């Protein structure tokens, strides 16, 4: 008779181990490049952010190694001045959310929301918001997204928009369209790109919905947002939309 086996317990990992693993991979030359790429200079959107110079694939490898990192240790990593450490924490939190029970998911979402001031560059927002905040709000009240969109913080506003990616994947476009409409007057280029990206994703699933939205709002839409939104259309159609002739023709046809 075969003996019953007990499930293997995950290896114990902690903040110190994760910190040491990160500190073993610095690349000063890459760090200088990333500091420029993520606009960390005075007055730029990433002002003050610091980099170790670790490429994203290596951070993702560490995230798999430290996937059982406890939430308090993830919180410690989020307090790091280094972007890669905060990215590692968020990638681990995404795994906790995907694999966890309801209690774990509630805890991960609460931690993400409370510590979102540490989610302060676009790579951090984009790596976490669509996979934590979005899924958590899929079947819940979404008022928090409108509150985030009204924030003075660029990153709060981007979290609001990127979170709707989870809704789009479920063919639910309402929040995306409403939040983008409220963002048409946003002055920041990173919001224009985020909104255009989400509109493009809506169009990937329902072209008619995207075109109807663009027909109403293209004139008020920042150029970058429009370019991102129509990126998947054929070249002639994109040119006509950017030139305005597409909308003139559509208007005449609808009379």
PDB file of C-alpha atoms in Angstrom:
ATOM      1  CA  UNK A   1       0.000   0.000   0.000  1.00  0.00           C
ATOM      2  CA  UNK A   2       1.313   3.434  -0.970  1.00  0.00           C
ATOM      3  CA  UNK A   3       1.898   5.829   1.876  1.00  0.00           C
ATOM      4  CA  UNK A   4      -0.030   9.063   1.824  1.00  0.00           C
ATOM      5  CA  UNK A   5       2.175  12.021   1.043  1.00  0.00           C
ATOM      6  CA  UNK A   6       1.792  15.464   2.503  1.00  0.00           C
ATOM      7  CA  UNK A   7       1.863  18.446   0.175  1.00  0.00           C
ATOM      8  CA  UNK A   8       5.296  20.024  -0.119  1.00  0.00           C
ATOM      9  CA  UNK A   9       5.463  23.281   1.746  1.00  0.00           C
ATOM     10  CA  UNK A  10       6.814  26.251  -0.185  1.00  0.00           C
ATOM     11  CA  UNK A  11      10.336  27.302   0.678  1.00  0.00           C
ATOM     12  CA  UNK A  12      10.414  30.143   3.175  1.00  0.00           C
ATOM     13  CA  UNK A  13      11.402  33.424   1.542  1.00  0.00           C
ATOM     14  CA  UNK A  14      11.617  36.854   3.097  1.00  0.00           C
ATOM     15  CA  UNK A  15      12.394  40.488   2.396  1.00  0.00           C
ATOM     16  CA  UNK A  16      16.111  40.143   3.127  1.00  0.00           C
ATOM     17  CA  UNK A  17      16.483  37.346   0.571  1.00  0.00           C
ATOM     18  CA  UNK A  18      14.591  39.310  -2.078  1.00  0.00           C
ATOM     19  CA  UNK A  19      16.611  42.451  -1.299  1.00  0.00           C
ATOM     20  CA  UNK A  20      19.902  40.542  -1.577  1.00  0.00           C
ATOM     21  CA  UNK A  21      18.822  38.940  -4.858  1.00  0.00           C
ATOM     22  CA  UNK A  22      18.127  42.367  -6.327  1.00  0.00           C
ATOM     23  CA  UNK A  23      21.408  43.785  -5.049  1.00  0.00           C
ATOM     24  CA  UNK A  24      23.285  40.976  -6.815  1.00  0.00           C
ATOM     25  CA  UNK A  25      22.098  42.148 -10.254  1.00  0.00           C
ATOM     26  CA  UNK A  26      22.895  45.870 -10.602  1.00  0.00           C
ATOM     27  CA  UNK A  27      24.115  47.297 -13.908  1.00  0.00           C
ATOM     28  CA  UNK A  28      25.211  50.941 -13.512  1.00  0.00           C
ATOM     29  CA  UNK A  29      25.257  51.629 -17.240  1.00  0.00           C
ATOM     30  CA  UNK A  30      21.734  50.232 -17.668  1.00  0.00           C
ATOM     31  CA  UNK A  31      20.624  52.159 -14.581  1.00  0.00           C
ATOM     32  CA  UNK A  32      21.707  55.435 -16.188  1.00  0.00           C
ATOM     33  CA  UNK A  33      19.795  54.570 -19.341  1.00  0.00           C
ATOM     34  CA  UNK A  34      16.637  53.660 -17.397  1.00  0.00           C
ATOM     35  CA  UNK A  35      16.828  56.849 -15.350  1.00  0.00           C
ATOM     36  CA  UNK A  36      16.633  58.796 -18.600  1.00  0.00           C
ATOM     37  CA  UNK A  37      14.034  56.541 -20.207  1.00  0.00           C
ATOM     38  CA  UNK A  38      11.680  56.842 -17.251  1.00  0.00           C
ATOM     39  CA  UNK A  39      12.123  60.623 -17.011  1.00  0.00           C
ATOM     40  CA  UNK A  40      13.591  60.872 -13.534  1.00  0.00           C
ATOM     41  CA  UNK A  41      15.038  64.375 -13.904  1.00  0.00           C
ATOM     42  CA  UNK A  42      13.858  67.429 -12.004  1.00  0.00           C
ATOM     43  CA  UNK A  43      10.348  68.392 -13.051  1.00  0.00           C
ATOM     44  CA  UNK A  44       9.817  65.208 -15.062  1.00  0.00           C
ATOM     45  CA  UNK A  45       7.083  62.679 -14.322  1.00  0.00           C
ATOM     46  CA  UNK A  46       9.482  60.178 -12.689  1.00  0.00           C
ATOM     47  CA  UNK A  47      11.451  62.752 -10.721  1.00  0.00           C
ATOM     48  CA  UNK A  48      13.570  61.112  -8.053  1.00  0.00           C
ATOM     49  CA  UNK A  49      12.972  57.501  -9.107  1.00  0.00           C
ATOM     50  CA  UNK A  50      16.094  55.344  -8.832  1.00  0.00           C
ATOM     51  CA  UNK A  51      17.165  52.284 -10.783  1.00  0.00           C
ATOM     52  CA  UNK A  52      19.503  49.384 -10.193  1.00  0.00           C
ATOM     53  CA  UNK A  53      19.698  48.655 -13.907  1.00  0.00           C
ATOM     54  CA  UNK A  54      17.970  45.253 -13.848  1.00  0.00           C
ATOM     55  CA  UNK A  55      16.133  44.306 -17.038  1.00  0.00           C
ATOM     56  CA  UNK A  56      12.464  43.330 -16.752  1.00  0.00           C
ATOM     57  CA  UNK A  57      12.935  39.632 -17.706  1.00  0.00           C
ATOM     58  CA  UNK A  58      15.319  39.255 -14.765  1.00  0.00           C
ATOM     59  CA  UNK A  59      12.855  40.940 -12.415  1.00  0.00           C
ATOM     60  CA  UNK A  60      10.151  38.557 -13.641  1.00  0.00           C
ATOM     61  CA  UNK A  61      12.469  35.616 -12.967  1.00  0.00           C
ATOM     62  CA  UNK A  62      12.918  36.860  -9.415  1.00  0.00           C
ATOM     63  CA  UNK A  63       9.138  37.243  -9.095  1.00  0.00           C
ATOM     64  CA  UNK A  64       8.731  33.532  -9.824  1.00  0.00           C
ATOM     65  CA  UNK A  65      11.455  32.669  -7.317  1.00  0.00           C
ATOM     66  CA  UNK A  66       9.839  34.836  -4.622  1.00  0.00           C
ATOM     67  CA  UNK A  67       6.201  34.132  -5.502  1.00  0.00           C
ATOM     68  CA  UNK A  68       5.533  33.038  -1.900  1.00  0.00           C
ATOM     69  CA  UNK A  69       6.909  36.261  -0.410  1.00  0.00           C
ATOM     70  CA  UNK A  70       4.523  37.237   2.411  1.00  0.00           C
ATOM     71  CA  UNK A  71       2.487  40.415   2.022  1.00  0.00           C
ATOM     72  CA  UNK A  72       4.318  42.310   4.811  1.00  0.00           C
ATOM     73  CA  UNK A  73       7.585  41.669   2.962  1.00  0.00           C
ATOM     74  CA  UNK A  74       6.022  42.831  -0.302  1.00  0.00           C
ATOM     75  CA  UNK A  75       5.092  46.019   1.513  1.00  0.00           C
ATOM     76  CA  UNK A  76       8.724  46.467   2.571  1.00  0.00           C
ATOM     77  CA  UNK A  77       9.854  46.054  -1.034  1.00  0.00           C
ATOM     78  CA  UNK A  78       7.321  48.649  -2.128  1.00  0.00           C
ATOM     79  CA  UNK A  79       9.042  51.125   0.209  1.00  0.00           C
ATOM     80  CA  UNK A  80      12.321  50.737  -1.689  1.00  0.00           C
ATOM     81  CA  UNK A  81      13.712  53.759  -3.546  1.00  0.00           C
ATOM     82  CA  UNK A  82      14.520  51.425  -6.450  1.00  0.00           C
ATOM     83  CA  UNK A  83      11.986  50.976  -9.212  1.00  0.00           C
ATOM     84  CA  UNK A  84      12.956  47.341  -9.789  1.00  0.00           C
ATOM     85  CA  UNK A  85      12.291  46.465  -6.143  1.00  0.00           C
ATOM     86  CA  UNK A  86       8.837  48.006  -6.312  1.00  0.00           C
ATOM     87  CA  UNK A  87       8.229  46.203  -9.608  1.00  0.00           C
ATOM     88  CA  UNK A  88       9.252  42.909  -8.009  1.00  0.00           C
ATOM     89  CA  UNK A  89       6.827  43.501  -5.147  1.00  0.00           C
ATOM     90  CA  UNK A  90       3.981  44.236  -7.547  1.00  0.00           C
ATOM     91  CA  UNK A  91       4.684  41.200  -9.723  1.00  0.00           C
ATOM     92  CA  UNK A  92       4.592  39.016  -6.620  1.00  0.00           C
ATOM     93  CA  UNK A  93       1.328  40.647  -5.529  1.00  0.00           C
ATOM     94  CA  UNK A  94      -0.150  39.921  -8.960  1.00  0.00           C
ATOM     95  CA  UNK A  95       0.711  36.236  -8.462  1.00  0.00           C
ATOM     96  CA  UNK A  96      -0.778  36.234  -4.960  1.00  0.00           C
ATOM     97  CA  UNK A  97      -3.952  37.744  -6.372  1.00  0.00           C
ATOM     98  CA  UNK A  98      -4.201  35.269  -9.261  1.00  0.00           C
ATOM     99  CA  UNK A  99      -3.639  32.202  -7.087  1.00  0.00           C
ATOM    100  CA  UNK A 100      -5.132  33.307  -3.781  1.00  0.00           C
ATOM    101  CA  UNK A 101      -8.486  32.697  -2.146  1.00  0.00           C
ATOM    102  CA  UNK A 102     -10.976  35.496  -1.501  1.00  0.00           C
ATOM    103  CA  UNK A 103      -9.263  36.554   1.707  1.00  0.00           C
ATOM    104  CA  UNK A 104      -5.893  36.807  -0.015  1.00  0.00           C
ATOM    105  CA  UNK A 105      -7.362  38.767  -2.913  1.00  0.00           C
ATOM    106  CA  UNK A 106      -9.026  41.211  -0.540  1.00  0.00           C
ATOM    107  CA  UNK A 107      -5.722  41.666   1.276  1.00  0.00           C
ATOM    108  CA  UNK A 108      -3.709  42.151  -1.935  1.00  0.00           C
ATOM    109  CA  UNK A 109      -6.183  44.700  -3.291  1.00  0.00           C
ATOM    110  CA  UNK A 110      -6.212  46.596   0.015  1.00  0.00           C
ATOM    111  CA  UNK A 111      -2.408  46.657   0.090  1.00  0.00           C
ATOM    112  CA  UNK A 112      -2.205  47.831  -3.517  1.00  0.00           C
ATOM    113  CA  UNK A 113      -4.685  50.632  -2.942  1.00  0.00           C
ATOM    114  CA  UNK A 114      -3.130  51.772   0.341  1.00  0.00           C
ATOM    115  CA  UNK A 115       0.412  51.730  -1.041  1.00  0.00           C
ATOM    116  CA  UNK A 116      -0.379  53.105  -4.477  1.00  0.00           C
ATOM    117  CA  UNK A 117       1.749  56.186  -3.790  1.00  0.00           C
ATOM    118  CA  UNK A 118       4.652  53.761  -4.265  1.00  0.00           C
ATOM    119  CA  UNK A 119       3.221  52.724  -7.654  1.00  0.00           C
ATOM    120  CA  UNK A 120       4.725  55.855  -9.118  1.00  0.00           C
ATOM    121  CA  UNK A 121       5.903  55.204 -12.645  1.00  0.00           C
ATOM    122  CA  UNK A 122       4.077  53.952 -15.689  1.00  0.00           C
ATOM    123  CA  UNK A 123       5.776  50.540 -15.750  1.00  0.00           C
ATOM    124  CA  UNK A 124       4.603  49.921 -12.193  1.00  0.00           C
ATOM    125  CA  UNK A 125       1.020  50.997 -12.871  1.00  0.00           C
ATOM    126  CA  UNK A 126       0.804  48.951 -16.060  1.00  0.00           C
ATOM    127  CA  UNK A 127       2.229  45.822 -14.407  1.00  0.00           C
ATOM    128  CA  UNK A 128      -0.270  45.798 -11.557  1.00  0.00           C
ATOM    129  CA  UNK A 129      -3.475  47.802 -12.036  1.00  0.00           C
ATOM    130  CA  UNK A 130      -4.954  45.603 -14.805  1.00  0.00           C
ATOM    131  CA  UNK A 131      -4.240  42.455 -12.759  1.00  0.00           C
ATOM    132  CA  UNK A 132      -5.171  43.523  -9.223  1.00  0.00           C
ATOM    133  CA  UNK A 133      -7.513  46.518  -9.113  1.00  0.00           C
ATOM    134  CA  UNK A 134      -9.301  45.667 -12.362  1.00  0.00           C
ATOM    135  CA  UNK A 135     -10.169  42.040 -11.562  1.00  0.00           C
ATOM    136  CA  UNK A 136     -11.113  42.958  -7.998  1.00  0.00           C
ATOM    137  CA  UNK A 137     -13.640  45.523  -9.173  1.00  0.00           C
ATOM    138  CA  UNK A 138     -15.040  43.397 -11.980  1.00  0.00           C
ATOM    139  CA  UNK A 139     -18.085  42.377  -9.929  1.00  0.00           C
ATOM    140  CA  UNK A 140     -17.932  45.197  -7.384  1.00  0.00           C
ATOM    141  CA  UNK A 141     -18.781  48.876  -7.093  1.00  0.00           C
ATOM    142  CA  UNK A 142     -16.380  50.898  -9.254  1.00  0.00           C
ATOM    143  CA  UNK A 143     -16.787  54.311  -7.639  1.00  0.00           C
ATOM    144  CA  UNK A 144     -13.143  54.221  -6.529  1.00  0.00           C
ATOM    145  CA  UNK A 145     -12.022  54.492 -10.163  1.00  0.00           C
ATOM    146  CA  UNK A 146     -13.831  57.820 -10.564  1.00  0.00           C
ATOM    147  CA  UNK A 147     -12.254  59.016  -7.315  1.00  0.00           C
ATOM    148  CA  UNK A 148      -8.808  58.031  -8.584  1.00  0.00           C
ATOM    149  CA  UNK A 149      -9.464  59.752 -11.898  1.00  0.00           C
ATOM    150  CA  UNK A 150     -10.236  62.988 -10.056  1.00  0.00           C
ATOM    151  CA  UNK A 151      -6.890  62.864  -8.226  1.00  0.00           C
ATOM    152  CA  UNK A 152      -4.089  65.333  -8.847  1.00  0.00           C
ATOM    153  CA  UNK A 153      -1.738  62.355  -9.009  1.00  0.00           C
ATOM    154  CA  UNK A 154      -0.936  61.257 -12.551  1.00  0.00           C
ATOM    155  CA  UNK A 155      -0.422  57.713 -11.300  1.00  0.00           C
ATOM    156  CA  UNK A 156      -3.819  57.564  -9.584  1.00  0.00           C
ATOM    157  CA  UNK A 157      -5.417  58.660 -12.835  1.00  0.00           C
ATOM    158  CA  UNK A 158      -3.479  56.116 -14.866  1.00  0.00           C
ATOM    159  CA  UNK A 159      -4.420  53.367 -12.373  1.00  0.00           C
ATOM    160  CA  UNK A 160      -8.077  54.272 -12.945  1.00  0.00           C
ATOM    161  CA  UNK A 161      -7.788  53.928 -16.715  1.00  0.00           C
ATOM    162  CA  UNK A 162      -5.557  50.838 -16.801  1.00  0.00           C
ATOM    163  CA  UNK A 163      -7.750  48.995 -14.287  1.00  0.00           C
ATOM    164  CA  UNK A 164     -10.521  48.912 -16.878  1.00  0.00           C
ATOM    165  CA  UNK A 165      -8.440  46.557 -19.026  1.00  0.00           C
ATOM    166  CA  UNK A 166      -9.902  43.737 -16.914  1.00  0.00           C
ATOM    167  CA  UNK A 167     -13.426  44.910 -17.796  1.00  0.00           C
ATOM    168  CA  UNK A 168     -12.590  45.153 -21.505  1.00  0.00           C
ATOM    169  CA  UNK A 169     -11.387  41.540 -21.459  1.00  0.00           C
ATOM    170  CA  UNK A 170     -14.907  40.663 -20.305  1.00  0.00           C
ATOM    171  CA  UNK A 171     -16.491  42.754 -23.088  1.00  0.00           C
ATOM    172  CA  UNK A 172     -17.613  45.345 -20.556  1.00  0.00           C
ATOM    173  CA  UNK A 173     -16.755  48.749 -22.023  1.00  0.00           C
ATOM    174  CA  UNK A 174     -18.909  51.109 -19.960  1.00  0.00           C
ATOM    175  CA  UNK A 175     -16.305  52.267 -17.435  1.00  0.00           C
ATOM    176  CA  UNK A 176     -13.561  52.547 -20.016  1.00  0.00           C
ATOM    177  CA  UNK A 177     -15.618  54.847 -22.227  1.00  0.00           C
ATOM    178  CA  UNK A 178     -16.894  56.954 -19.333  1.00  0.00           C
ATOM    179  CA  UNK A 179     -13.458  57.379 -17.786  1.00  0.00           C
ATOM    180  CA  UNK A 180     -11.847  58.188 -21.123  1.00  0.00           C
ATOM    181  CA  UNK A 181     -14.556  60.773 -21.819  1.00  0.00           C
ATOM    182  CA  UNK A 182     -13.761  62.401 -18.484  1.00  0.00           C
ATOM    183  CA  UNK A 183     -10.056  62.366 -19.408  1.00  0.00           C
ATOM    184  CA  UNK A 184     -10.315  64.193 -22.732  1.00  0.00           C
ATOM    185  CA  UNK A 185      -9.091  67.412 -21.123  1.00  0.00           C
ATOM    186  CA  UNK A 186      -6.276  65.745 -19.164  1.00  0.00           C
ATOM    187  CA  UNK A 187      -3.036  67.540 -19.987  1.00  0.00           C
ATOM    188  CA  UNK A 188      -0.568  64.708 -19.510  1.00  0.00           C
ATOM    189  CA  UNK A 189       0.774  62.727 -22.444  1.00  0.00           C
ATOM    190  CA  UNK A 190       0.919  59.524 -20.398  1.00  0.00           C
ATOM    191  CA  UNK A 191      -2.828  59.773 -19.864  1.00  0.00           C
ATOM    192  CA  UNK A 192      -3.387  60.372 -23.572  1.00  0.00           C
ATOM    193  CA  UNK A 193      -1.443  57.184 -24.297  1.00  0.00           C
ATOM    194  CA  UNK A 194      -3.231  55.173 -21.608  1.00  0.00           C
ATOM    195  CA  UNK A 195      -6.681  56.251 -22.809  1.00  0.00           C
ATOM    196  CA  UNK A 196      -5.800  55.618 -26.442  1.00  0.00           C
ATOM    197  CA  UNK A 197      -4.467  52.178 -25.549  1.00  0.00           C
ATOM    198  CA  UNK A 198      -7.652  51.207 -23.731  1.00  0.00           C
ATOM    199  CA  UNK A 199      -9.789  52.520 -26.598  1.00  0.00           C
ATOM    200  CA  UNK A 200      -7.742  50.420 -28.996  1.00  0.00           C
ATOM    201  CA  UNK A 201      -8.434  47.364 -26.831  1.00  0.00           C
ATOM    202  CA  UNK A 202     -12.158  48.146 -26.958  1.00  0.00           C
ATOM    203  CA  UNK A 203     -11.887  48.346 -30.755  1.00  0.00           C
ATOM    204  CA  UNK A 204     -10.097  44.994 -30.869  1.00  0.00           C
ATOM    205  CA  UNK A 205     -13.254  43.476 -29.427  1.00  0.00           C
ATOM    206  CA  UNK A 206     -15.938  45.709 -30.925  1.00  0.00           C
ATOM    207  CA  UNK A 207     -15.004  48.062 -33.747  1.00  0.00           C
ATOM    208  CA  UNK A 208     -18.485  49.591 -33.899  1.00  0.00           C
ATOM    209  CA  UNK A 209     -18.331  50.680 -30.255  1.00  0.00           C
ATOM    210  CA  UNK A 210     -14.947  52.316 -30.788  1.00  0.00           C
ATOM    211  CA  UNK A 211     -15.991  54.106 -33.973  1.00  0.00           C
ATOM    212  CA  UNK A 212     -19.170  55.399 -32.360  1.00  0.00           C
ATOM    213  CA  UNK A 213     -17.143  56.801 -29.452  1.00  0.00           C
ATOM    214  CA  UNK A 214     -14.618  58.390 -31.795  1.00  0.00           C
ATOM    215  CA  UNK A 215     -17.376  59.902 -33.915  1.00  0.00           C
ATOM    216  CA  UNK A 216     -18.641  61.759 -30.834  1.00  0.00           C
ATOM    217  CA  UNK A 217     -15.309  62.766 -29.341  1.00  0.00           C
ATOM    218  CA  UNK A 218     -12.561  62.824 -31.995  1.00  0.00           C
ATOM    219  CA  UNK A 219     -12.631  66.617 -32.288  1.00  0.00           C
ATOM    220  CA  UNK A 220     -11.902  67.084 -28.571  1.00  0.00           C
ATOM    221  CA  UNK A 221      -9.501  64.166 -28.320  1.00  0.00           C
ATOM    222  CA  UNK A 222      -5.763  64.839 -27.939  1.00  0.00           C
ATOM    223  CA  UNK A 223      -3.918  63.781 -31.072  1.00  0.00           C
ATOM    224  CA  UNK A 224      -1.816  61.166 -29.275  1.00  0.00           C
ATOM    225  CA  UNK A 225      -4.931  59.562 -27.806  1.00  0.00           C
ATOM    226  CA  UNK A 226      -6.560  59.358 -31.227  1.00  0.00           C
ATOM    227  CA  UNK A 227      -3.423  57.909 -32.823  1.00  0.00           C
ATOM    228  CA  UNK A 228      -3.216  55.176 -30.209  1.00  0.00           C
ATOM    229  CA  UNK A 229      -6.935  54.403 -30.461  1.00  0.00           C
ATOM    230  CA  UNK A 230      -6.911  53.862 -34.243  1.00  0.00           C
ATOM    231  CA  UNK A 231      -3.563  52.096 -34.460  1.00  0.00           C
ATOM    232  CA  UNK A 232      -5.066  48.776 -35.615  1.00  0.00           C
ATOM    233  CA  UNK A 233      -7.081  50.261 -38.497  1.00  0.00           C
ATOM    234  CA  UNK A 234      -5.668  50.076 -42.010  1.00  0.00           C
ATOM    235  CA  UNK A 235      -3.445  52.917 -43.169  1.00  0.00           C
ATOM    236  CA  UNK A 236      -5.979  54.644 -45.425  1.00  0.00           C
ATOM    237  CA  UNK A 237      -8.608  54.635 -42.700  1.00  0.00           C
ATOM    238  CA  UNK A 238      -6.166  56.014 -40.138  1.00  0.00           C
ATOM    239  CA  UNK A 239      -5.164  58.821 -42.483  1.00  0.00           C
ATOM    240  CA  UNK A 240      -8.781  59.729 -43.148  1.00  0.00           C
ATOM    241  CA  UNK A 241      -9.601  59.732 -39.440  1.00  0.00           C
ATOM    242  CA  UNK A 242      -6.610  61.918 -38.580  1.00  0.00           C
ATOM    243  CA  UNK A 243      -7.398  64.303 -41.430  1.00  0.00           C
ATOM    244  CA  UNK A 244     -11.073  64.506 -40.451  1.00  0.00           C
ATOM    245  CA  UNK A 245     -12.405  63.415 -43.837  1.00  0.00           C
ATOM    246  CA  UNK A 246     -13.567  60.079 -42.433  1.00  0.00           C
ATOM    247  CA  UNK A 247     -15.915  61.815 -40.001  1.00  0.00           C
ATOM    248  CA  UNK A 248     -17.198  64.240 -42.633  1.00  0.00           C
ATOM    249  CA  UNK A 249     -18.059  61.343 -44.925  1.00  0.00           C
ATOM    250  CA  UNK A 250     -19.718  59.391 -42.107  1.00  0.00           C
ATOM    251  CA  UNK A 251     -21.761  62.460 -41.160  1.00  0.00           C
ATOM    252  CA  UNK A 252     -23.002  62.902 -44.728  1.00  0.00           C
ATOM    253  CA  UNK A 253     -23.947  59.222 -44.957  1.00  0.00           C
ATOM    254  CA  UNK A 254     -25.983  59.459 -41.764  1.00  0.00           C
ATOM    255  CA  UNK A 255     -28.077  62.413 -43.009  1.00  0.00           C
TER     256      UNK A 255
END
